[in-house]
Amino acid sequence: MQIQEFAKKEGLFKKSFAAIVSIAPEGEEHYLSEISQAGGTLVEWKKRRGASAKNIIITIVCDDTFADDARHILSSIFENTPQMAALANGTDISVSIMNDQETVFAEFKV
């Protein structure tokens, strides 16, 4: 898993921030662990950046047999976990699920 932050200038003294999360799970258990770790980091990032934390881009690289499960698990976490639902409130979250040849299985907003 990798998490990076990017800043974009918005006016003379303002910036907005985006977090880029890349996950390449080796299976469901590894995926759950990575999502949990990323979620905690993103919640802290949102607290630190406040209203200037505008975007989160999540890329999940997995094989096609796991793509539907990856989507369902991630959607469920954002719907059923209060901290993650709060993170999604006021933050534009985009998700891409693809394989290592960059064939996109799903793209959606949380």
Tab-separated table of N, CA and C in Angstrom:
chain	number	residue	atom	x	y	z
A	1	MET	N	0.841	-1.171	0.000
A	1	MET	CA	0.000	0.000	0.000
A	1	MET	C	0.888	1.237	0.000
A	2	GLN	N	0.450	2.229	-0.754
A	2	GLN	CA	1.111	3.528	-0.772
A	2	GLN	C	0.056	4.609	-0.603
A	3	ILE	N	0.402	5.636	0.159
A	3	ILE	CA	-0.454	6.811	0.286
A	3	ILE	C	0.422	8.026	0.037
A	4	GLN	N	-0.024	8.849	-0.881
A	4	GLN	CA	0.696	10.076	-1.209
A	4	GLN	C	-0.267	11.249	-1.098
A	5	GLU	N	0.305	12.428	-0.887
A	5	GLU	CA	-0.507	13.630	-0.813
A	5	GLU	C	-0.036	14.609	-1.882
A	6	PHE	N	-0.998	15.274	-2.487
A	6	PHE	CA	-0.711	16.308	-3.467
A	6	PHE	C	-1.448	17.576	-3.068
A	7	ALA	N	-0.843	18.711	-3.364
A	7	ALA	CA	-1.459	20.008	-3.073
A	7	ALA	C	-1.700	20.751	-4.372
A	8	LYS	N	-2.772	21.520	-4.382
A	8	LYS	CA	-3.119	22.348	-5.534
A	8	LYS	C	-3.398	23.754	-5.023
A	9	LYS	N	-2.776	24.717	-5.636
A	9	LYS	CA	-2.972	26.103	-5.229
A	9	LYS	C	-4.366	26.562	-5.659
A	10	GLU	N	-5.067	27.189	-4.726
A	10	GLU	CA	-6.416	27.706	-4.989
A	10	GLU	C	-6.488	29.147	-4.526
A	11	GLY	N	-5.945	30.027	-5.297
A	11	GLY	CA	-5.929	31.430	-4.916
A	11	GLY	C	-4.573	31.825	-4.372
A	12	LEU	N	-4.515	33.015	-3.856
A	12	LEU	CA	-3.244	33.574	-3.429
A	12	LEU	C	-2.638	32.849	-2.230
A	13	PHE	N	-3.458	32.536	-1.227
A	13	PHE	CA	-2.929	31.935	-0.003
A	13	PHE	C	-3.553	30.586	0.346
A	14	LYS	N	-4.399	30.046	-0.506
A	14	LYS	CA	-5.101	28.801	-0.187
A	14	LYS	C	-4.582	27.643	-1.018
A	15	LYS	N	-4.669	26.456	-0.434
A	15	LYS	CA	-4.344	25.212	-1.127
A	15	LYS	C	-5.455	24.213	-0.844
A	16	SER	N	-5.649	23.303	-1.783
A	16	SER	CA	-6.492	22.141	-1.512
A	16	SER	C	-5.586	20.918	-1.619
A	17	PHE	N	-5.992	19.846	-0.956
A	17	PHE	CA	-5.160	18.663	-0.887
A	17	PHE	C	-5.913	17.423	-1.378
A	18	ALA	N	-5.141	16.516	-1.972
A	18	ALA	CA	-5.673	15.225	-2.410
A	18	ALA	C	-4.776	14.125	-1.859
A	19	ALA	N	-5.397	13.034	-1.463
A	19	ALA	CA	-4.662	11.843	-1.031
A	19	ALA	C	-4.848	10.778	-2.104
A	20	ILE	N	-3.750	10.159	-2.488
A	20	ILE	CA	-3.762	9.096	-3.485
A	20	ILE	C	-3.380	7.799	-2.777
A	21	VAL	N	-4.277	6.816	-2.836
A	21	VAL	CA	-4.058	5.534	-2.167
A	21	VAL	C	-3.968	4.439	-3.223
A	22	SER	N	-2.906	3.659	-3.174
A	22	SER	CA	-2.740	2.520	-4.089
A	22	SER	C	-2.606	1.249	-3.260
A	23	ILE	N	-3.443	0.264	-3.592
A	23	ILE	CA	-3.439	-1.010	-2.867
A	23	ILE	C	-3.376	-2.143	-3.883
A	24	ALA	N	-2.494	-3.095	-3.635
A	24	ALA	CA	-2.383	-4.293	-4.482
A	24	ALA	C	-2.462	-5.514	-3.564
A	25	PRO	N	-3.681	-5.898	-3.191
A	25	PRO	CA	-3.834	-6.975	-2.212
A	25	PRO	C	-3.491	-8.352	-2.779
A	26	GLU	N	-3.023	-9.195	-1.888
A	26	GLU	CA	-2.688	-10.574	-2.249
A	26	GLU	C	-3.823	-11.531	-1.896
A	27	GLY	N	-4.947	-11.013	-1.502
A	27	GLY	CA	-6.104	-11.818	-1.122
A	27	GLY	C	-6.996	-11.013	-0.206
A	28	GLU	N	-8.103	-11.597	0.189
A	28	GLU	CA	-9.092	-10.870	0.983
A	28	GLU	C	-8.560	-10.430	2.340
A	29	GLU	N	-7.866	-11.305	3.032
A	29	GLU	CA	-7.346	-10.962	4.357
A	29	GLU	C	-6.351	-9.802	4.268
A	30	HIS	N	-5.468	-9.859	3.292
A	30	HIS	CA	-4.489	-8.788	3.075
A	30	HIS	C	-5.215	-7.490	2.696
A	31	TYR	N	-6.220	-7.595	1.863
A	31	TYR	CA	-7.010	-6.426	1.445
A	31	TYR	C	-7.672	-5.763	2.646
A	32	LEU	N	-8.304	-6.538	3.499
A	32	LEU	CA	-8.960	-5.995	4.687
A	32	LEU	C	-7.963	-5.272	5.591
A	33	SER	N	-6.793	-5.854	5.750
A	33	SER	CA	-5.747	-5.240	6.554
A	33	SER	C	-5.290	-3.912	5.945
A	34	GLU	N	-5.072	-3.899	4.640
A	34	GLU	CA	-4.619	-2.694	3.950
A	34	GLU	C	-5.694	-1.597	3.997
A	35	ILE	N	-6.941	-1.963	3.781
A	35	ILE	CA	-8.036	-0.991	3.820
A	35	ILE	C	-8.168	-0.404	5.222
A	36	SER	N	-8.031	-1.228	6.236
A	36	SER	CA	-8.111	-0.755	7.613
A	36	SER	C	-6.992	0.240	7.906
A	37	GLN	N	-5.794	-0.106	7.505
A	37	GLN	CA	-4.639	0.768	7.718
A	37	GLN	C	-4.798	2.080	6.940
A	38	ALA	N	-5.208	1.986	5.679
A	38	ALA	CA	-5.416	3.188	4.861
A	38	ALA	C	-6.520	4.052	5.450
A	39	GLY	N	-7.589	3.429	5.917
A	39	GLY	CA	-8.694	4.179	6.497
A	39	GLY	C	-8.257	5.010	7.689
A	40	GLY	N	-7.485	4.412	8.583
A	40	GLY	CA	-6.987	5.151	9.744
A	40	GLY	C	-6.108	6.323	9.344
A	41	THR	N	-5.252	6.096	8.362
A	41	THR	CA	-4.368	7.152	7.876
A	41	THR	C	-5.172	8.278	7.230
A	42	LEU	N	-6.195	7.914	6.445
A	42	LEU	CA	-7.015	8.932	5.778
A	42	LEU	C	-7.853	9.740	6.765
A	43	VAL	N	-8.342	9.113	7.807
A	43	VAL	CA	-9.105	9.834	8.832
A	43	VAL	C	-8.201	10.865	9.509
A	44	GLU	N	-6.983	10.475	9.837
A	44	GLU	CA	-6.032	11.406	10.447
A	44	GLU	C	-5.655	12.523	9.476
A	45	TRP	N	-5.476	12.185	8.207
A	45	TRP	CA	-5.164	13.174	7.174
A	45	TRP	C	-6.283	14.212	7.084
A	46	LYS	N	-7.520	13.748	7.085
A	46	LYS	CA	-8.679	14.648	7.003
A	46	LYS	C	-8.735	15.560	8.232
A	47	LYS	N	-8.451	15.029	9.406
A	47	LYS	CA	-8.435	15.846	10.618
A	47	LYS	C	-7.359	16.925	10.522
A	48	ARG	N	-6.199	16.557	10.026
A	48	ARG	CA	-5.074	17.489	9.928
A	48	ARG	C	-5.321	18.568	8.881
A	49	ARG	N	-5.865	18.181	7.733
A	49	ARG	CA	-6.060	19.133	6.637
A	49	ARG	C	-7.404	19.858	6.689
A	50	GLY	N	-8.348	19.310	7.402
A	50	GLY	CA	-9.656	19.956	7.554
A	50	GLY	C	-10.377	20.142	6.227
A	51	ALA	N	-10.986	21.310	6.065
A	51	ALA	CA	-11.789	21.588	4.872
A	51	ALA	C	-10.953	21.652	3.598
A	52	SER	N	-9.649	21.801	3.728
A	52	SER	CA	-8.805	21.848	2.522
A	52	SER	C	-8.505	20.451	1.965
A	53	ALA	N	-8.897	19.392	2.683
A	53	ALA	CA	-8.773	18.014	2.186
A	53	ALA	C	-9.965	17.753	1.269
A	54	LYS	N	-9.753	17.857	-0.018
A	54	LYS	CA	-10.859	17.846	-0.982
A	54	LYS	C	-11.084	16.507	-1.682
A	55	ASN	N	-9.994	15.777	-2.001
A	55	ASN	CA	-10.117	14.584	-2.846
A	55	ASN	C	-9.327	13.406	-2.293
A	56	ILE	N	-9.894	12.232	-2.500
A	56	ILE	CA	-9.188	10.978	-2.251
A	56	ILE	C	-9.362	10.126	-3.492
A	57	ILE	N	-8.255	9.631	-3.999
A	57	ILE	CA	-8.274	8.754	-5.164
A	57	ILE	C	-7.716	7.409	-4.726
A	58	ILE	N	-8.530	6.373	-4.849
A	58	ILE	CA	-8.123	5.034	-4.433
A	58	ILE	C	-8.001	4.158	-5.673
A	59	THR	N	-6.852	3.507	-5.813
A	59	THR	CA	-6.635	2.554	-6.894
A	59	THR	C	-6.353	1.193	-6.272
A	60	ILE	N	-7.128	0.211	-6.703
A	60	ILE	CA	-6.961	-1.159	-6.222
A	60	ILE	C	-6.541	-2.006	-7.414
A	61	VAL	N	-5.395	-2.652	-7.302
A	61	VAL	CA	-4.882	-3.511	-8.367
A	61	VAL	C	-5.038	-4.958	-7.900
A	62	CYS	N	-5.885	-5.712	-8.617
A	62	CYS	CA	-6.150	-7.096	-8.230
A	62	CYS	C	-6.528	-7.901	-9.475
A	63	ASP	N	-6.657	-9.201	-9.307
A	63	ASP	CA	-7.089	-10.004	-10.458
A	63	ASP	C	-8.605	-9.922	-10.598
A	64	ASP	N	-9.086	-10.305	-11.765
A	64	ASP	CA	-10.507	-10.134	-12.068
A	64	ASP	C	-11.421	-10.943	-11.155
A	65	THR	N	-10.928	-12.034	-10.602
A	65	THR	CA	-11.762	-12.852	-9.720
A	65	THR	C	-12.041	-12.172	-8.380
A	66	PHE	N	-11.202	-11.208	-8.001
A	66	PHE	CA	-11.379	-10.519	-6.724
A	66	PHE	C	-12.006	-9.137	-6.886
A	67	ALA	N	-12.129	-8.638	-8.094
A	67	ALA	CA	-12.581	-7.262	-8.340
A	67	ALA	C	-13.955	-6.965	-7.739
A	68	ASP	N	-14.925	-7.840	-7.950
A	68	ASP	CA	-16.269	-7.604	-7.392
A	68	ASP	C	-16.252	-7.598	-5.873
A	69	ASP	N	-15.501	-8.526	-5.280
A	69	ASP	CA	-15.394	-8.560	-3.822
A	69	ASP	C	-14.728	-7.294	-3.294
A	70	ALA	N	-13.680	-6.833	-3.982
A	70	ALA	CA	-12.979	-5.619	-3.555
A	70	ALA	C	-13.934	-4.432	-3.542
A	71	ARG	N	-14.734	-4.331	-4.575
A	71	ARG	CA	-15.708	-3.221	-4.648
A	71	ARG	C	-16.744	-3.325	-3.533
A	72	HIS	N	-17.297	-4.500	-3.360
A	72	HIS	CA	-18.328	-4.697	-2.334
A	72	HIS	C	-17.779	-4.392	-0.937
A	73	ILE	N	-16.596	-4.883	-0.626
A	73	ILE	CA	-15.996	-4.665	0.692
A	73	ILE	C	-15.767	-3.178	0.927
A	74	LEU	N	-15.177	-2.491	-0.051
A	74	LEU	CA	-14.889	-1.065	0.113
A	74	LEU	C	-16.181	-0.254	0.269
A	75	SER	N	-17.169	-0.529	-0.563
A	75	SER	CA	-18.450	0.177	-0.461
A	75	SER	C	-19.095	-0.056	0.897
A	76	SER	N	-19.049	-1.284	1.363
A	76	SER	CA	-19.625	-1.638	2.655
A	76	SER	C	-18.927	-0.905	3.795
A	77	ILE	N	-17.611	-0.799	3.725
A	77	ILE	CA	-16.857	-0.095	4.769
A	77	ILE	C	-17.261	1.370	4.828
A	78	PHE	N	-17.380	2.018	3.665
A	78	PHE	CA	-17.766	3.430	3.660
A	78	PHE	C	-19.221	3.632	4.085
A	79	GLU	N	-20.081	2.667	3.851
A	79	GLU	CA	-21.489	2.785	4.241
A	79	GLU	C	-21.715	2.466	5.712
A	80	ASN	N	-20.959	1.507	6.261
A	80	ASN	CA	-21.269	0.970	7.590
A	80	ASN	C	-20.308	1.367	8.700
A	81	THR	N	-19.235	2.069	8.383
A	81	THR	CA	-18.281	2.490	9.401
A	81	THR	C	-18.426	3.996	9.598
A	82	PRO	N	-18.853	4.430	10.784
A	82	PRO	CA	-19.107	5.860	11.000
A	82	PRO	C	-17.923	6.771	10.652
A	83	GLN	N	-16.704	6.372	11.012
A	83	GLN	CA	-15.537	7.204	10.702
A	83	GLN	C	-15.327	7.344	9.198
A	84	MET	N	-15.531	6.263	8.464
A	84	MET	CA	-15.324	6.308	7.017
A	84	MET	C	-16.473	7.057	6.337
A	85	ALA	N	-17.691	6.929	6.856
A	85	ALA	CA	-18.815	7.691	6.317
A	85	ALA	C	-18.585	9.187	6.545
A	86	ALA	N	-18.053	9.542	7.718
A	86	ALA	CA	-17.742	10.946	8.001
A	86	ALA	C	-16.627	11.443	7.078
A	87	LEU	N	-15.653	10.599	6.796
A	87	LEU	CA	-14.570	10.962	5.878
A	87	LEU	C	-15.127	11.263	4.492
A	88	ALA	N	-16.076	10.470	4.049
A	88	ALA	CA	-16.667	10.652	2.718
A	88	ALA	C	-17.519	11.911	2.639
A	89	ASN	N	-18.027	12.380	3.781
A	89	ASN	CA	-18.851	13.582	3.800
A	89	ASN	C	-17.957	14.801	3.554
A	90	GLY	N	-18.165	15.471	2.452
A	90	GLY	CA	-17.383	16.658	2.134
A	90	GLY	C	-16.071	16.381	1.428
A	91	THR	N	-15.819	15.122	1.099
A	91	THR	CA	-14.600	14.743	0.387
A	91	THR	C	-14.998	13.973	-0.864
A	92	ASP	N	-14.447	14.339	-1.996
A	92	ASP	CA	-14.711	13.629	-3.244
A	92	ASP	C	-13.815	12.386	-3.279
A	93	ILE	N	-14.422	11.205	-3.264
A	93	ILE	CA	-13.654	9.961	-3.243
A	93	ILE	C	-13.939	9.181	-4.518
A	94	SER	N	-12.888	8.953	-5.300
A	94	SER	CA	-12.969	8.195	-6.553
A	94	SER	C	-12.197	6.901	-6.397
A	95	VAL	N	-12.762	5.814	-6.929
A	95	VAL	CA	-12.134	4.502	-6.817
A	95	VAL	C	-12.014	3.886	-8.203
A	96	SER	N	-10.849	3.306	-8.473
A	96	SER	CA	-10.633	2.510	-9.691
A	96	SER	C	-10.124	1.147	-9.267
A	97	ILE	N	-10.737	0.110	-9.842
A	97	ILE	CA	-10.281	-1.255	-9.600
A	97	ILE	C	-9.813	-1.799	-10.942
A	98	MET	N	-8.552	-2.243	-10.981
A	98	MET	CA	-7.975	-2.702	-12.246
A	98	MET	C	-6.990	-3.831	-11.996
A	99	ASN	N	-6.579	-4.475	-13.097
A	99	ASN	CA	-5.551	-5.496	-12.969
A	99	ASN	C	-4.184	-4.891	-13.257
A	100	ASP	N	-3.136	-5.693	-13.161
A	100	ASP	CA	-1.790	-5.149	-13.341
A	100	ASP	C	-1.458	-4.796	-14.791
A	101	GLN	N	-2.330	-5.133	-15.739
A	101	GLN	CA	-2.177	-4.682	-17.132
A	101	GLN	C	-3.007	-3.421	-17.386
A	102	GLU	N	-3.553	-2.850	-16.315
A	102	GLU	CA	-4.349	-1.620	-16.337
A	102	GLU	C	-5.697	-1.768	-17.034
A	103	THR	N	-6.228	-2.988	-17.079
A	103	THR	CA	-7.594	-3.199	-17.531
A	103	THR	C	-8.509	-2.822	-16.369
A	104	VAL	N	-9.370	-1.857	-16.589
A	104	VAL	CA	-10.232	-1.339	-15.524
A	104	VAL	C	-11.470	-2.219	-15.395
A	105	PHE	N	-11.706	-2.721	-14.180
A	105	PHE	CA	-12.887	-3.530	-13.898
A	105	PHE	C	-14.043	-2.666	-13.399
A	106	ALA	N	-13.723	-1.604	-12.661
A	106	ALA	CA	-14.767	-0.741	-12.110
A	106	ALA	C	-14.179	0.608	-11.765
A	107	GLU	N	-14.999	1.636	-11.958
A	107	GLU	CA	-14.692	2.986	-11.496
A	107	GLU	C	-15.973	3.530	-10.887
A	108	PHE	N	-15.843	4.094	-9.689
A	108	PHE	CA	-17.028	4.608	-9.018
A	108	PHE	C	-16.643	5.655	-7.984
A	109	LYS	N	-17.649	6.388	-7.541
A	109	LYS	CA	-17.489	7.372	-6.467
A	109	LYS	C	-18.079	6.809	-5.203
A	110	VAL	N	-17.477	7.122	-4.097
A	110	VAL	CA	-17.996	6.682	-2.808
A	110	VAL	C	-18.898	7.762	-2.268
